[in-house]
Coordinates of C-alpha atoms in Angstrom, one line a residue:
M1 CA 91.3 56.0 -15.6
K2 CA 88.0 54.0 -15.5
A3 CA 84.6 55.7 -16.0
A4 CA 81.0 54.6 -16.7
V5 CA 80.3 56.1 -20.1
L6 CA 77.0 56.4 -21.9
E7 CA 77.7 56.3 -25.7
D8 CA 74.9 54.1 -26.9
L9 CA 71.3 54.4 -25.5
D10 CA 70.7 50.7 -26.3
K11 CA 73.7 49.4 -24.4
G12 CA 73.5 51.4 -21.2
L13 CA 76.6 52.3 -19.2
Q14 CA 79.9 50.8 -20.4
I15 CA 83.1 50.9 -18.3
K16 CA 85.8 52.6 -20.4
D17 CA 89.3 53.8 -20.1
V18 CA 89.2 57.6 -20.5
P19 CA 91.6 60.4 -20.0
E20 CA 91.8 62.1 -16.6
P21 CA 89.9 65.4 -16.5
G22 CA 91.9 68.6 -17.2
L23 CA 92.4 71.0 -14.3
R24 CA 90.7 74.4 -14.8
P25 CA 91.9 77.4 -12.8
D26 CA 88.7 77.7 -10.7
A27 CA 88.0 74.0 -10.3
A28 CA 89.2 70.9 -8.5
I29 CA 89.8 67.3 -9.5
I30 CA 88.3 64.9 -7.1
R31 CA 88.9 61.2 -6.5
M32 CA 85.5 59.5 -6.2
V33 CA 84.9 57.7 -2.9
A34 CA 81.1 57.2 -3.0
A35 CA 78.7 58.4 -5.7
F36 CA 75.0 58.7 -5.0
I37 CA 72.6 57.2 -7.6
P38 CA 69.2 58.9 -7.8
G39 CA 66.3 56.7 -8.7
A40 CA 65.5 58.8 -11.8
M41 CA 68.9 58.3 -13.4
L42 CA 67.7 55.2 -15.3
E43 CA 65.1 57.3 -17.1
L44 CA 67.9 59.6 -18.4
I45 CA 70.0 56.9 -20.0
K46 CA 67.3 54.7 -21.5
R47 CA 66.2 55.5 -25.1
E48 CA 62.4 55.1 -24.5
T49 CA 62.4 57.4 -21.5
R50 CA 65.3 59.8 -22.3
E51 CA 63.6 61.0 -25.5
Q52 CA 60.6 62.1 -23.4
I53 CA 62.6 64.3 -21.0
P54 CA 61.5 67.9 -21.7
W55 CA 64.8 69.4 -20.4
P56 CA 68.3 69.7 -21.8
L57 CA 70.5 66.6 -21.3
P58 CA 74.3 66.1 -21.8
Q59 CA 75.3 65.1 -25.3
L60 CA 76.5 61.6 -26.0
P61 CA 79.0 60.3 -25.1
Y62 CA 79.3 61.4 -21.5
T63 CA 79.7 60.1 -17.9
P64 CA 76.6 60.4 -15.8
G65 CA 76.6 61.2 -12.1
A66 CA 75.0 63.2 -9.3
D67 CA 76.4 64.4 -6.0
A68 CA 79.2 62.5 -4.3
I69 CA 81.8 62.2 -1.5
G70 CA 85.4 62.3 -2.6
V71 CA 89.0 63.3 -1.9
I72 CA 90.7 66.3 -3.4
E73 CA 93.4 65.3 -5.9
K74 CA 94.3 68.7 -7.4
V75 CA 93.1 72.3 -7.2
G76 CA 93.3 75.1 -9.8
E77 CA 95.5 78.1 -9.2
E78 CA 92.5 80.3 -8.3
V79 CA 91.2 78.0 -5.6
R80 CA 91.9 78.9 -1.9
H81 CA 89.5 76.9 0.3
L82 CA 90.5 73.4 -0.8
V83 CA 93.8 71.4 -0.5
P84 CA 94.8 68.0 -1.8
G85 CA 93.9 65.2 0.5
Q86 CA 90.7 66.8 1.9
K87 CA 87.6 64.7 2.1
V88 CA 84.8 66.7 0.5
Y89 CA 81.1 66.7 -0.4
C90 CA 80.6 67.4 -4.1
D91 CA 77.4 69.2 -5.2
D92 CA 76.7 68.5 -8.9
Y93 CA 74.5 71.7 -9.4
V94 CA 76.7 74.0 -11.5
T95 CA 75.8 77.6 -12.5
L96 CA 77.3 80.0 -15.0
P97 CA 79.8 82.4 -13.5
G98 CA 77.9 85.6 -12.8
E99 CA 74.5 84.1 -13.8
P100 CA 73.3 82.0 -10.8
S101 CA 69.8 81.6 -12.4
V102 CA 71.4 79.5 -15.2
G103 CA 72.4 76.1 -13.9
A104 CA 72.3 72.3 -14.5
Y105 CA 73.0 69.1 -12.6
V106 CA 76.3 67.9 -14.1
G107 CA 75.9 64.4 -15.4
L108 CA 72.1 64.5 -15.2
L109 CA 70.1 67.3 -16.8
G110 CA 69.3 71.0 -16.6
P111 CA 65.7 72.1 -15.8
A112 CA 66.5 75.9 -16.1
P113 CA 66.6 77.9 -19.3
G114 CA 70.1 78.0 -20.6
A115 CA 71.1 74.8 -19.0
E116 CA 72.4 73.4 -22.2
I117 CA 75.3 75.9 -22.0
V118 CA 76.3 74.5 -18.6
L119 CA 76.0 70.9 -19.7
G120 CA 78.2 71.8 -22.7
M121 CA 80.9 73.2 -20.4
W122 CA 80.6 70.4 -17.8
P123 CA 79.2 67.3 -19.5
D124 CA 80.6 64.6 -17.2
G125 CA 79.4 63.5 -13.8
C126 CA 81.0 61.6 -10.9
L127 CA 80.7 57.9 -12.1
A128 CA 84.4 57.7 -12.7
E129 CA 87.6 57.2 -10.7
K130 CA 88.2 60.9 -10.9
F131 CA 86.0 63.8 -11.9
S132 CA 86.1 67.6 -11.9
L133 CA 83.8 70.4 -10.6
P134 CA 84.0 74.1 -10.0
A135 CA 85.6 74.7 -6.6
D136 CA 82.5 76.4 -5.3
C137 CA 80.6 73.1 -5.7
V138 CA 83.0 71.4 -3.3
A139 CA 82.9 71.6 0.5
P140 CA 85.3 70.0 3.1
L141 CA 83.4 67.5 5.3
G142 CA 84.7 68.9 8.6
I143 CA 83.3 67.1 11.5
A144 CA 81.2 64.9 9.2
E145 CA 84.4 63.0 8.2
T146 CA 83.4 60.5 10.9
I147 CA 80.4 59.3 9.0
A148 CA 80.8 56.5 6.5
P149 CA 81.0 58.1 3.0
E150 CA 78.4 55.6 1.7
Q151 CA 75.9 57.0 4.1
L152 CA 76.9 60.6 3.7
A153 CA 76.5 60.4 -0.1
R154 CA 72.8 60.7 0.6
L155 CA 73.4 64.3 1.8
G156 CA 72.0 65.9 -1.4
Y157 CA 68.5 64.4 -0.8
I158 CA 68.7 65.4 2.9
G159 CA 69.6 68.9 1.7
T160 CA 66.6 69.0 -0.6
S161 CA 64.4 68.2 2.4
Y162 CA 66.2 70.7 4.5
Y163 CA 65.6 73.6 2.1
A164 CA 61.9 72.6 1.6
I165 CA 61.5 72.7 5.4
Q166 CA 63.1 76.1 5.5
R167 CA 60.8 77.3 2.7
G168 CA 57.9 76.2 4.9
C169 CA 59.1 78.4 7.8
F170 CA 59.1 75.3 10.0
E171 CA 59.3 75.9 13.8
P172 CA 60.0 73.2 16.4
G173 CA 56.8 71.9 17.9
Q174 CA 54.8 72.0 14.7
S175 CA 52.8 69.2 13.1
V176 CA 53.9 68.2 9.6
I177 CA 52.5 66.0 6.9
V178 CA 54.9 64.3 4.5
N179 CA 53.5 62.9 1.3
G180 CA 55.6 60.3 -0.5
A181 CA 57.2 59.4 2.8
T182 CA 58.2 55.9 1.8
G183 CA 60.6 57.1 -1.0
V184 CA 64.3 58.0 -0.5
L185 CA 63.5 61.7 -0.4
G186 CA 60.5 61.2 1.9
V187 CA 62.2 59.0 4.5
G188 CA 65.0 61.6 4.8
T189 CA 62.4 64.3 5.2
V190 CA 60.8 62.5 8.1
R191 CA 64.1 61.7 9.8
L192 CA 65.2 65.4 9.5
L193 CA 61.9 66.7 10.9
L194 CA 62.1 64.5 13.9
D195 CA 65.7 65.6 14.6
I196 CA 64.9 69.3 14.4
G197 CA 61.9 69.1 16.7
A198 CA 58.6 68.3 14.9
A199 CA 55.9 67.5 17.5
R200 CA 54.1 65.2 15.0
V201 CA 54.9 63.8 11.6
I202 CA 52.1 62.2 9.5
A203 CA 53.9 60.0 7.0
V204 CA 51.8 59.2 3.9
G205 CA 53.0 56.5 1.5
R206 CA 52.4 53.3 -0.4
R207 CA 54.7 50.8 1.2
K208 CA 53.5 49.4 4.5
D209 CA 56.9 48.0 5.5
I210 CA 58.6 51.4 5.2
L211 CA 55.7 53.1 6.9
N212 CA 56.2 50.7 9.8
G213 CA 59.9 51.5 9.9
L214 CA 59.1 55.2 10.0
E215 CA 56.8 54.7 13.0
E216 CA 59.5 52.8 14.7
L217 CA 61.8 55.8 14.5
D218 CA 59.6 57.5 17.1
P219 CA 56.3 55.8 17.9
N220 CA 55.1 58.8 19.9
R221 CA 55.6 61.3 17.1
V222 CA 55.2 59.5 13.8
K223 CA 51.8 58.4 12.6
A224 CA 51.7 56.5 9.3
V225 CA 48.9 56.7 6.8
E226 CA 48.9 54.2 3.9
W227 CA 48.1 55.9 0.6
H228 CA 45.0 54.7 -1.3
E229 CA 44.2 56.2 -4.7
N230 CA 41.2 58.5 -4.5
R231 CA 40.5 57.2 -0.9
T232 CA 43.1 59.2 1.1
E233 CA 41.0 62.2 2.2
A234 CA 41.9 65.3 4.2
D235 CA 39.8 64.0 7.1
T236 CA 41.9 60.9 7.4
L237 CA 45.0 62.9 7.7
I238 CA 43.5 65.3 10.2
E239 CA 42.4 62.3 12.3
A240 CA 45.9 60.9 12.2
A241 CA 47.4 64.1 13.3
G242 CA 44.9 64.8 16.0
E243 CA 44.4 68.2 14.5
R244 CA 45.0 70.2 11.3
A245 CA 48.7 70.4 10.4
D246 CA 51.0 73.4 10.3
L247 CA 53.1 72.3 7.4
F248 CA 52.8 70.0 4.4
I249 CA 55.9 68.7 2.5
D250 CA 55.2 67.0 -0.8
A251 CA 58.0 64.5 -1.6
V252 CA 56.0 62.2 -3.8
G253 CA 57.9 60.8 -6.8
F254 CA 56.8 61.1 -10.5
A255 CA 53.0 60.7 -10.4
G256 CA 50.1 61.6 -12.6
N257 CA 47.5 61.5 -9.8
S258 CA 47.4 64.6 -7.5
S259 CA 44.5 63.4 -5.2
T260 CA 46.7 62.7 -2.2
T261 CA 48.6 66.0 -2.6
T262 CA 45.2 67.8 -2.8
A263 CA 44.1 65.9 0.4
C264 CA 47.3 66.9 2.2
I265 CA 46.7 70.6 1.4
G266 CA 43.2 70.2 2.6
A267 CA 44.4 69.0 6.0
L268 CA 46.3 72.3 6.7
A269 CA 45.3 74.6 9.5
K270 CA 44.7 78.3 9.1
G271 CA 48.0 80.0 8.1
G272 CA 49.4 76.6 7.1
K273 CA 52.1 76.2 4.5
A274 CA 52.6 73.7 1.7
V275 CA 55.9 73.1 0.0
L276 CA 56.0 71.1 -3.1
M277 CA 59.3 69.4 -4.0
G278 CA 57.9 66.2 -5.5
G279 CA 57.1 65.0 -9.0
I280 CA 53.4 65.5 -9.6
N281 CA 52.8 66.2 -13.3
S282 CA 49.1 66.9 -13.2
V283 CA 47.0 69.8 -12.1
V284 CA 46.7 70.3 -8.3
P285 CA 43.3 72.0 -7.7
I286 CA 43.2 74.8 -5.1
D287 CA 39.9 76.0 -3.4
Y288 CA 40.6 79.7 -3.9
P289 CA 37.9 81.2 -1.6
S290 CA 38.3 78.6 1.2
Q291 CA 42.0 77.7 1.2
M292 CA 43.7 80.9 -0.1
I293 CA 41.4 83.5 1.4
G294 CA 39.6 81.8 4.3
L295 CA 42.5 79.7 5.6
Q296 CA 45.2 82.0 4.2
L297 CA 47.4 79.1 3.1
T298 CA 50.8 79.6 1.6
I299 CA 51.9 77.3 -1.2
K300 CA 55.5 77.2 -2.5
G301 CA 57.7 75.2 -4.8
S302 CA 61.2 74.0 -3.8
E303 CA 64.1 72.3 -5.6
W304 CA 67.6 71.2 -4.4
F305 CA 69.2 73.6 -1.8
P306 CA 71.5 76.6 -1.7
R307 CA 75.2 76.2 -1.4
S308 CA 75.1 78.1 1.9
A309 CA 73.2 75.3 3.5
V310 CA 75.9 72.6 2.9
R311 CA 78.0 73.6 6.0
N312 CA 74.9 73.5 8.3
L313 CA 74.0 70.0 6.9
L314 CA 77.5 68.7 7.4
N315 CA 77.6 70.0 10.9
L316 CA 74.2 68.5 11.7
A317 CA 75.3 65.1 10.5
G318 CA 78.8 65.2 12.0
S319 CA 77.5 66.3 15.4
G320 CA 74.9 63.6 15.5
A321 CA 72.0 66.1 15.6
L322 CA 70.9 64.5 12.4
N323 CA 70.9 60.8 13.0
M324 CA 71.9 59.1 9.8
S325 CA 72.2 55.6 11.2
C326 CA 68.8 54.5 9.9
F327 CA 70.0 55.0 6.3
K328 CA 71.2 51.8 4.6
P329 CA 73.5 52.2 1.5
C330 CA 73.4 49.5 -1.2
I331 CA 76.9 49.5 -2.5
F332 CA 78.0 48.7 -6.1
P333 CA 81.5 48.8 -7.6
L334 CA 82.1 51.2 -10.5
E335 CA 82.3 48.1 -12.8
K336 CA 78.6 47.5 -12.0
A337 CA 77.4 51.0 -12.5
Q338 CA 74.6 49.9 -14.8
E339 CA 73.3 47.5 -12.2
A340 CA 73.5 50.2 -9.6
V341 CA 71.4 52.5 -11.7
E342 CA 68.8 49.8 -12.2
A343 CA 68.8 49.0 -8.5
A344 CA 68.2 52.6 -7.6
A345 CA 65.2 52.7 -10.0
Y346 CA 63.6 49.4 -9.1
T347 CA 64.6 48.0 -5.7
A348 CA 66.1 50.7 -3.4
R349 CA 63.4 52.4 -1.5
G350 CA 63.0 54.5 1.6
F351 CA 65.7 53.8 4.1
E352 CA 67.9 52.3 1.4
H353 CA 69.8 54.2 -1.2
V354 CA 72.3 53.2 -3.9
V355 CA 75.9 54.3 -4.1
V356 CA 78.8 53.5 -6.4
V357 CA 82.3 53.1 -5.1
P358 CA 85.6 52.9 -7.1

């Protein structure tokens, strides 16, 4: 079968003939239909950036990947909830049996201690005609089968937003600030908040065209604020919202400047909550007496989403309660996997996302 293989950091992904994956008792072999490409994947396969990643990475050679939509080819003898021919969503976050705190994103990296063990057991991702995952990472699409797989491949980023919103104890009717709103993660966060009942969404981002597109989703509920370094203040956000916000979701990409994140926290009302799921890599200052004691803010971190949320997400999408029609997949064939990874890093933004198909 064909697979996109990384064996030389100076050559990028090469399309190779490789053996089909072996079938493990507790796993499934899946035929890839649409594989999502995160924008950060390029950093993991380029020498100059890969060597700066602080977390364990798969050992060369390997096939990268992330989450995907596929069709079950075979199931192991211990698998009961899957059958060949089913269309499925494939979550690439794999944990050690009996040790859920030790996990890694197959085909990408492992941010948790012990992740190198998982990556050693499951080094290859989904950028291949067929791939394998533990069966508990695979969920039948159910009513979401009606959605184009190229659109549904974005489900992992929607799930990341979904979990962050849950972590923020969101309630319909609340006012929410989304920082990094013009990225793939941020646009999905805004779309989901609108569909589950946010009264107001203040979308903060760099790209004016995408901010305009977010306002067009619902002009009565979305207010865009263009990000300006060191000039986006809490008062600006409060004015845009008409009041202090109930919840702040930080979806900003890798960034060394925390000024806007700080401003968003500063725009929260008493009892407000901040959930950080972005990529800030600098100190975020907190006003202890005013924000933590006076306003009684709650600040949480969030990453990915629990397996238990997948069915809810698929049902939301399949029922139309989550409107995915605004998402625009940029489709590349497997033979152009390297071009797809570069497009995800450099050109796909906001409403657009990159997928690879066989």
